[in-house]
Amino acid sequence: MSATVSPLAPKKYPKMPAVEGVRIATAEAGIKYKGRTDLLAMVFDEGTTAAGVFTRSKCPSAPVDFCRQNLSGGKARVLVVNSGNANAFTGKKGRETTRMTGEAAAKAAGASAGEVFLASTGVIGEPLDAGRFSHLLADMAKEAKPDRWTEAAKAIMTTDTYPKLATATVKIGGADVVINGIAKGAGMIAPDMATMLSFVATDAPIDAPVLQALLSKGVGSTFNAVTVDSDTSTSDTLMLFATGVAEKRGAPRIMEVGDARLGQFRRALNRVLKQLALQVVRDGEGARKQVEVTVTGAKSARSAKRIALSIANSPLVKTAVAGEDANWGRVVMAVGKAGEPADRDRLAIWFGDSRLAFEGERDPAYSEAATSAYMKRDDIAIRVDIGLGRGKATVWTCDLTKEYVAINGDYRS
């Protein structure tokens, strides 16, 4: 955890209500960090359903493989997360660690082996010794409490400068249900998620296939629309757990994706996912500014998103934003290299409300003074109209500063 908190950190954290059926414990296992918690256990009531979305990296970590395997059962009783070591690219040793941790967690929670989920974040390529922390799980499961969401968010941090939390309360069929989420991530962040872990839990009674459909759709415009540095991690894990305890309070069990009673819940879930995703961007390593990139007028939505990501991932665009330079030529470059249909002579570019370029050249009304003043803000909006169709997309990123190089230059030391 960095000594200085990001200037883009939230001014205050949400008060996190308990989610019935979820209990939380954290511990100091000393895996890499000294004097802070680095181990999280989340214990779920029997009958909890689970959904997950994971990295598309072809070199996934051992915990990602473990979760994918168990997800087919659709049930969860315990989640164990460690920070400081990603248990990725650790070969047979890594698989042995997940097996041992999985067995210890199942025993601690009185669960079957298929109801355990694991996630690890931190350095890649270093063996993770399960013996450092698996013995702590039994006591953690015993003393877990419902009101420890903020502690949970702190325990999973690596280079994050602040914990990431979001909550929503909505109705399903007249009964209140709670959705709570935590996330971590600051670098190695790109769509297909990122070095990003996020765990969301609700007391809504929702069957696993419906939960999975909601989550898979929800990531498109949230976690898969943020990028810090275009690097996709080996460990990305986003999981959603539903304890179903709200059924006792009259919430109906949802068994179909098309159930009309899901409307409010779906919107609230997407809101929680977006809040968490944007907090990850605002804690981008060394970040001083959040950048929203919107592309309109593309051939298709998919094409718009590819162009938007080309802009958001461009080191030249991101360093220009860091230097508060409205260098729209770099945006033109990023559109041109995206490999998507574009027409130079139809292109229009805005920074905030100022149109800088129009129909392939500098806008005659462009004011350098007004745009330079705009670039001093914490939140920068770049909009590009391609002028070819109706496809649109928005993605979020941050600027690229000297601090990013400093943080990643000595990450292992």
Coordinates of C-alpha atoms in Angstrom, one line a residue:
M1 CA 0.0 0.0 0.0
S2 CA 1.4 3.3 -1.1
A3 CA 2.2 5.9 1.5
T4 CA 0.3 8.6 -0.3
V5 CA -3.3 8.2 -1.2
S6 CA -4.3 8.9 -4.7
P7 CA -5.6 12.5 -5.2
L8 CA -8.6 10.9 -7.0
A9 CA -9.6 8.8 -3.9
P10 CA -13.2 9.2 -2.7
K11 CA -13.7 11.9 -0.1
K12 CA -15.6 9.4 2.0
Y13 CA -16.4 5.7 2.0
P14 CA -19.9 4.3 1.9
K15 CA -21.4 2.9 5.1
M16 CA -21.6 -0.8 4.2
P17 CA -24.6 -2.6 5.6
A18 CA -24.4 -6.3 6.5
V19 CA -25.4 -8.8 3.8
E20 CA -27.4 -11.5 5.5
G21 CA -25.7 -14.9 5.1
V22 CA -22.1 -13.4 4.6
R23 CA -19.5 -13.3 7.4
I24 CA -16.0 -11.9 7.0
A25 CA -12.6 -12.3 8.7
T26 CA -9.2 -10.9 7.9
A27 CA -5.7 -11.8 9.2
E28 CA -2.0 -10.8 9.0
A29 CA -0.3 -13.8 7.4
G30 CA 2.9 -11.9 6.5
I31 CA 2.9 -13.3 2.9
K32 CA 4.7 -10.2 1.6
Y33 CA 3.5 -7.2 3.6
K34 CA 4.4 -6.5 7.2
G35 CA 2.1 -4.9 9.7
R36 CA -1.1 -5.1 7.6
T37 CA -3.8 -7.6 6.8
D38 CA -3.2 -9.7 3.7
L39 CA -5.7 -12.6 4.1
L40 CA -9.5 -12.5 3.7
A41 CA -12.0 -15.2 4.3
M42 CA -15.7 -14.8 3.4
V43 CA -18.0 -17.4 4.8
F44 CA -21.4 -18.0 3.2
D45 CA -24.6 -19.6 4.5
E46 CA -25.6 -22.9 3.0
G47 CA -27.5 -22.5 -0.3
T48 CA -25.4 -19.6 -1.5
T49 CA -25.2 -19.5 -5.3
A50 CA -22.1 -18.3 -7.2
A51 CA -21.2 -16.7 -10.6
G52 CA -17.8 -15.6 -11.9
V53 CA -16.0 -13.9 -14.7
F54 CA -12.2 -14.4 -15.1
T55 CA -9.2 -13.3 -17.0
R56 CA -8.9 -14.2 -20.7
S57 CA -5.2 -14.4 -20.3
K58 CA -3.7 -17.6 -21.8
C59 CA -1.4 -17.8 -18.7
P60 CA -4.0 -17.8 -15.9
S61 CA -3.0 -18.3 -12.3
A62 CA -3.6 -21.5 -10.3
P63 CA -6.5 -19.9 -8.3
V64 CA -8.3 -18.9 -11.5
D65 CA -8.1 -22.5 -12.8
F66 CA -9.4 -23.7 -9.4
C67 CA -12.4 -21.2 -9.4
R68 CA -13.3 -22.1 -13.0
Q69 CA -13.4 -25.8 -12.1
N70 CA -15.6 -25.2 -9.0
L71 CA -17.9 -22.7 -10.6
S72 CA -19.7 -25.4 -12.6
G73 CA -21.3 -26.5 -9.3
G74 CA -22.8 -23.0 -8.9
K75 CA -22.6 -23.2 -5.1
A76 CA -20.4 -21.4 -2.6
R77 CA -19.7 -21.7 1.1
V78 CA -16.3 -20.0 1.5
L79 CA -13.9 -17.6 -0.4
V80 CA -10.3 -17.2 0.5
V81 CA -8.2 -14.3 -0.9
N82 CA -4.5 -13.4 -0.2
S83 CA -2.5 -10.4 -1.4
G84 CA 1.2 -10.1 -1.9
N85 CA 1.6 -13.2 -4.1
A86 CA -0.5 -14.0 -7.2
N87 CA 0.3 -17.8 -7.2
A88 CA 0.7 -17.4 -11.0
F89 CA 3.2 -19.1 -13.2
T90 CA 4.1 -21.4 -10.2
G91 CA 3.5 -24.7 -12.0
K92 CA 2.9 -27.9 -9.9
K93 CA 3.7 -26.0 -6.7
G94 CA 0.9 -23.5 -7.5
R95 CA -1.6 -26.3 -8.0
E96 CA -0.5 -28.0 -4.8
T97 CA -1.0 -24.7 -2.9
T98 CA -4.6 -24.3 -4.2
R99 CA -5.4 -27.9 -3.3
M100 CA -4.1 -27.5 0.2
T101 CA -5.7 -24.1 0.7
G102 CA -9.0 -25.5 -0.7
E103 CA -9.0 -28.4 1.6
A104 CA -8.2 -26.2 4.7
A105 CA -10.9 -23.8 3.7
A106 CA -13.5 -26.5 3.2
K107 CA -12.7 -28.0 6.5
A108 CA -12.8 -24.6 8.3
A109 CA -16.2 -23.7 6.8
G110 CA -17.7 -27.2 7.0
A111 CA -18.1 -27.2 3.2
S112 CA -17.5 -29.6 0.4
A113 CA -14.4 -29.1 -1.8
G114 CA -16.5 -27.9 -4.7
E115 CA -17.9 -25.0 -2.7
V116 CA -14.6 -23.2 -2.1
F117 CA -13.3 -20.3 -4.2
L118 CA -9.8 -18.9 -4.1
A119 CA -8.1 -15.7 -5.4
S120 CA -4.5 -14.5 -5.1
T121 CA -3.0 -11.2 -6.1
G122 CA 0.6 -9.8 -6.1
V123 CA 3.9 -10.9 -7.5
I124 CA 3.9 -13.4 -10.4
G125 CA 6.3 -16.3 -10.5
E126 CA 7.0 -16.6 -6.8
P127 CA 5.8 -19.9 -5.2
L128 CA 3.1 -19.3 -2.6
D129 CA 3.5 -21.4 0.5
A130 CA 0.0 -22.5 1.7
G131 CA 1.7 -23.4 5.1
R132 CA 2.0 -19.6 5.7
F133 CA -1.7 -19.1 6.1
S134 CA -3.9 -22.3 5.7
H135 CA -3.7 -22.9 9.5
L136 CA -5.3 -19.5 10.1
L137 CA -8.5 -20.4 8.3
A138 CA -10.2 -22.5 11.0
D139 CA -10.1 -19.6 13.5
M140 CA -11.0 -17.0 10.8
A141 CA -14.2 -19.0 9.9
K142 CA -15.1 -19.2 13.6
E143 CA -14.7 -15.5 14.4
A144 CA -16.0 -14.1 11.1
K145 CA -18.5 -11.2 11.4
P146 CA -21.0 -9.6 9.0
D147 CA -19.9 -6.0 9.4
R148 CA -16.3 -6.2 8.1
W149 CA -16.6 -5.1 4.5
T150 CA -14.1 -2.2 4.8
E151 CA -11.6 -4.5 6.5
A152 CA -12.1 -7.0 3.6
A153 CA -11.4 -4.4 1.0
K154 CA -8.2 -3.4 2.8
A155 CA -6.9 -7.0 3.1
I156 CA -6.9 -7.6 -0.6
M157 CA -4.9 -4.4 -1.6
T158 CA -1.5 -4.5 -3.3
T159 CA -0.3 -1.3 -4.9
D160 CA -3.8 0.2 -4.2
T161 CA -3.7 3.5 -2.2
Y162 CA -7.3 3.1 -0.9
P163 CA -9.9 0.4 -0.3
K164 CA -12.7 0.1 -2.9
L165 CA -16.2 -0.4 -1.8
A166 CA -19.7 0.1 -3.2
T167 CA -23.2 -0.8 -1.9
A168 CA -26.9 -0.6 -3.1
T169 CA -30.2 -1.6 -1.5
V170 CA -33.1 -2.3 -3.9
K171 CA -36.4 -4.2 -4.0
I172 CA -37.2 -7.6 -5.5
G173 CA -40.9 -8.3 -5.4
G174 CA -41.4 -5.7 -2.6
A175 CA -38.6 -7.0 -0.3
D176 CA -35.4 -5.1 0.3
V177 CA -32.2 -6.8 -0.9
V178 CA -28.6 -5.6 -0.3
I179 CA -25.7 -5.7 -2.9
N180 CA -22.2 -5.1 -1.5
G181 CA -19.0 -5.1 -3.5
I182 CA -15.3 -4.7 -2.9
A183 CA -12.5 -4.5 -5.5
K184 CA -8.7 -4.1 -5.7
G185 CA -6.6 -3.0 -8.6
A186 CA -4.2 -0.2 -9.6
G187 CA -1.9 -1.5 -12.3
M188 CA -1.8 -4.3 -14.9
I189 CA -5.4 -3.1 -15.6
A190 CA -7.0 -3.7 -19.0
P191 CA -10.4 -5.0 -20.2
D192 CA -10.9 -8.7 -19.9
M193 CA -10.6 -7.3 -16.5
A194 CA -7.3 -6.5 -15.0
T195 CA -5.0 -7.3 -12.0
M196 CA -8.3 -6.9 -10.7
L197 CA -10.1 -8.8 -8.0
S198 CA -13.7 -7.9 -7.2
F199 CA -16.2 -9.7 -5.0
V200 CA -19.9 -8.8 -4.8
A201 CA -22.4 -10.4 -2.5
T202 CA -26.2 -10.1 -2.2
D203 CA -28.9 -11.7 0.0
A204 CA -31.2 -11.9 -3.0
P205 CA -32.5 -15.4 -3.8
I206 CA -31.2 -15.8 -7.4
D207 CA -30.3 -19.2 -9.1
A208 CA -26.8 -19.6 -10.3
P209 CA -27.5 -19.6 -14.1
V210 CA -29.4 -16.3 -13.7
L211 CA -26.6 -14.8 -11.5
Q212 CA -24.1 -15.8 -14.2
A213 CA -26.1 -14.2 -17.0
L214 CA -26.4 -10.9 -15.0
L215 CA -22.7 -10.8 -14.2
S216 CA -21.5 -11.8 -17.7
K217 CA -23.6 -9.0 -19.2
G218 CA -22.8 -6.5 -16.5
V219 CA -19.0 -6.5 -17.0
G220 CA -19.2 -5.3 -20.7
S221 CA -19.8 -1.6 -19.8
T222 CA -18.1 -1.6 -16.4
F223 CA -15.0 -3.7 -15.7
N224 CA -14.3 -4.5 -19.3
A225 CA -14.5 -0.8 -20.2
V226 CA -11.6 0.4 -17.9
T227 CA -7.9 0.4 -18.6
V228 CA -4.9 1.7 -16.7
D229 CA -2.1 0.5 -18.8
S230 CA -3.4 -2.0 -21.4
D231 CA -1.9 -5.0 -19.6
T232 CA -4.3 -7.9 -18.8
S233 CA -3.4 -9.7 -15.6
T234 CA -3.1 -13.4 -15.1
S235 CA -5.3 -13.3 -12.0
D236 CA -8.5 -11.3 -12.9
T237 CA -11.4 -12.6 -10.9
L238 CA -14.8 -11.1 -10.5
M239 CA -17.3 -13.1 -8.4
L240 CA -20.9 -12.6 -7.4
F241 CA -22.5 -14.5 -4.6
A242 CA -26.2 -14.7 -3.6
T243 CA -27.0 -16.1 -0.2
G244 CA -30.8 -16.1 -0.8
V245 CA -31.5 -15.2 2.8
A246 CA -33.9 -12.4 1.7
E247 CA -36.3 -15.1 0.7
K248 CA -37.3 -15.3 4.4
R249 CA -38.3 -11.7 4.2
G250 CA -40.6 -12.3 1.2
A251 CA -38.2 -11.8 -1.7
P252 CA -39.2 -14.2 -4.5
R253 CA -36.7 -16.7 -5.8
I254 CA -35.5 -15.7 -9.3
M255 CA -35.1 -18.7 -11.6
E256 CA -35.4 -17.0 -15.1
V257 CA -33.2 -14.3 -16.6
G258 CA -36.2 -12.8 -18.2
D259 CA -38.0 -12.3 -14.8
A260 CA -39.5 -8.8 -14.8
R261 CA -38.9 -8.5 -11.1
L262 CA -35.1 -8.4 -11.7
G263 CA -35.2 -4.9 -13.3
Q264 CA -34.2 -2.9 -10.3
F265 CA -31.7 -5.4 -9.1
R266 CA -30.0 -5.6 -12.6
R267 CA -29.6 -1.8 -12.7
A268 CA -28.3 -1.7 -9.1
L269 CA -25.8 -4.5 -9.7
N270 CA -24.5 -2.7 -12.8
R271 CA -24.2 0.6 -10.8
V272 CA -22.2 -1.2 -8.1
L273 CA -19.9 -2.8 -10.8
K274 CA -19.4 0.6 -12.5
Q275 CA -18.6 2.3 -9.2
L276 CA -16.0 -0.3 -8.3
A277 CA -14.5 -0.2 -11.8
L278 CA -14.1 3.6 -11.8
Q279 CA -12.5 3.4 -8.3
V280 CA -9.9 1.1 -9.8
V281 CA -9.2 3.6 -12.6
R282 CA -9.0 6.5 -10.1
D283 CA -6.4 4.5 -8.2
G284 CA -4.4 3.8 -11.3
E285 CA -0.7 3.6 -10.3
G286 CA 0.5 7.2 -10.2
A287 CA -2.7 8.6 -11.6
R288 CA -3.6 12.2 -11.2
K289 CA -6.5 12.4 -13.7
Q290 CA -9.5 10.2 -14.7
V291 CA -10.1 10.2 -18.5
E292 CA -13.4 9.3 -20.0
V293 CA -13.1 8.4 -23.7
T294 CA -16.4 8.4 -25.7
V295 CA -16.5 7.3 -29.4
T296 CA -19.6 8.0 -31.5
G297 CA -20.4 7.6 -35.2
A298 CA -18.5 4.3 -35.6
K299 CA -19.5 1.5 -37.9
S300 CA -20.6 -0.6 -34.9
A301 CA -20.6 -0.6 -31.1
R302 CA -17.7 -3.1 -31.2
S303 CA -15.7 -0.9 -33.6
A304 CA -16.4 2.1 -31.3
K305 CA -15.1 0.3 -28.3
R306 CA -11.9 -0.8 -30.1
I307 CA -11.2 2.8 -31.2
A308 CA -12.0 4.1 -27.7
L309 CA -9.5 1.6 -26.2
S310 CA -6.9 2.5 -28.8
I311 CA -7.2 6.1 -27.5
A312 CA -7.4 5.2 -23.8
N313 CA -4.4 2.8 -24.1
S314 CA -2.1 5.2 -26.0
P315 CA 0.9 6.1 -23.9
L316 CA 1.1 9.3 -25.9
V317 CA -2.5 10.3 -25.2
K318 CA -2.1 9.5 -21.6
T319 CA 1.2 11.4 -21.1
A320 CA -0.3 14.4 -22.9
V321 CA -3.2 14.3 -20.4
A322 CA -0.6 14.0 -17.5
G323 CA 1.2 17.1 -18.9
E324 CA -2.2 19.0 -19.3
D325 CA -1.5 19.3 -23.0
A326 CA -4.5 19.3 -25.3
N327 CA -2.6 17.5 -28.0
W328 CA -5.4 16.3 -30.2
G329 CA -3.0 15.1 -32.8
R330 CA -2.3 12.1 -30.6
V331 CA -6.0 11.3 -30.5
V332 CA -6.0 11.3 -34.4
M333 CA -3.0 9.0 -34.3
A334 CA -4.8 6.6 -31.9
V335 CA -8.0 6.5 -34.1
G336 CA -5.9 5.9 -37.2
K337 CA -3.9 2.9 -35.7
A338 CA -7.0 1.2 -34.2
G339 CA -7.5 -0.9 -37.4
E340 CA -11.2 0.0 -37.5
P341 CA -13.1 1.9 -40.2
A342 CA -12.5 5.6 -40.0
D343 CA -12.4 8.6 -42.4
R344 CA -9.9 11.3 -41.7
D345 CA -12.1 14.0 -43.4
R346 CA -15.2 13.2 -41.3
L347 CA -13.4 13.1 -37.9
A348 CA -14.4 15.5 -35.1
I349 CA -12.7 15.7 -31.7
W350 CA -13.7 17.4 -28.4
F351 CA -11.9 17.8 -25.1
G352 CA -14.7 18.7 -22.7
D353 CA -17.1 21.1 -24.5
S354 CA -14.3 22.4 -26.8
R355 CA -14.3 21.1 -30.3
L356 CA -10.7 21.0 -31.4
A357 CA -10.9 19.3 -34.7
F358 CA -13.7 19.1 -37.3
E359 CA -13.9 17.5 -40.8
G360 CA -10.3 16.5 -40.9
E361 CA -8.7 19.8 -39.7
R362 CA -8.4 22.1 -36.7
D363 CA -11.7 23.7 -35.8
P364 CA -11.6 27.4 -36.8
A365 CA -13.3 28.3 -33.5
Y366 CA -10.8 26.4 -31.4
S367 CA -9.4 28.3 -28.4
E368 CA -6.0 27.0 -26.9
A369 CA -6.5 29.1 -23.8
A370 CA -10.0 27.6 -22.9
T371 CA -8.8 24.1 -23.6
S372 CA -5.6 24.5 -21.6
A373 CA -7.7 25.6 -18.6
Y374 CA -9.9 22.6 -19.1
M375 CA -6.9 20.2 -19.1
K376 CA -6.0 21.3 -15.5
R377 CA -9.1 19.4 -14.2
D378 CA -9.0 16.1 -12.4
D379 CA -11.6 14.6 -14.7
I380 CA -11.0 14.9 -18.5
A381 CA -13.6 13.9 -21.2
I382 CA -12.3 13.1 -24.7
R383 CA -15.0 12.6 -27.4
V384 CA -14.4 11.5 -30.9
D385 CA -17.1 11.3 -33.7
I386 CA -16.0 9.0 -36.5
G387 CA -18.8 10.2 -38.8
L388 CA -19.5 6.8 -40.4
G389 CA -22.4 5.1 -38.5
R390 CA -24.2 4.8 -35.3
G391 CA -21.8 2.7 -33.1
K392 CA -20.9 4.2 -29.8
A393 CA -18.9 3.2 -26.7
T394 CA -17.4 4.8 -23.6
V395 CA -14.3 3.6 -21.7
W396 CA -12.4 5.0 -18.8
T397 CA -8.7 5.3 -18.1
C398 CA -6.2 7.5 -16.2
D399 CA -3.2 9.6 -17.1
L400 CA 0.3 8.1 -17.3
T401 CA 2.8 9.8 -14.9
K402 CA 6.4 9.4 -13.8
E403 CA 5.1 7.7 -10.6
Y404 CA 3.7 4.8 -12.7
V405 CA 7.3 4.1 -13.9
A406 CA 8.6 4.4 -10.3
I407 CA 6.0 2.0 -8.8
N408 CA 6.5 -0.6 -11.5
G409 CA 10.3 -0.2 -11.7
D410 CA 10.8 -1.6 -8.2
Y411 CA 7.7 -3.6 -7.7
R412 CA 9.5 -6.8 -6.8
S413 CA 12.2 -5.3 -4.6

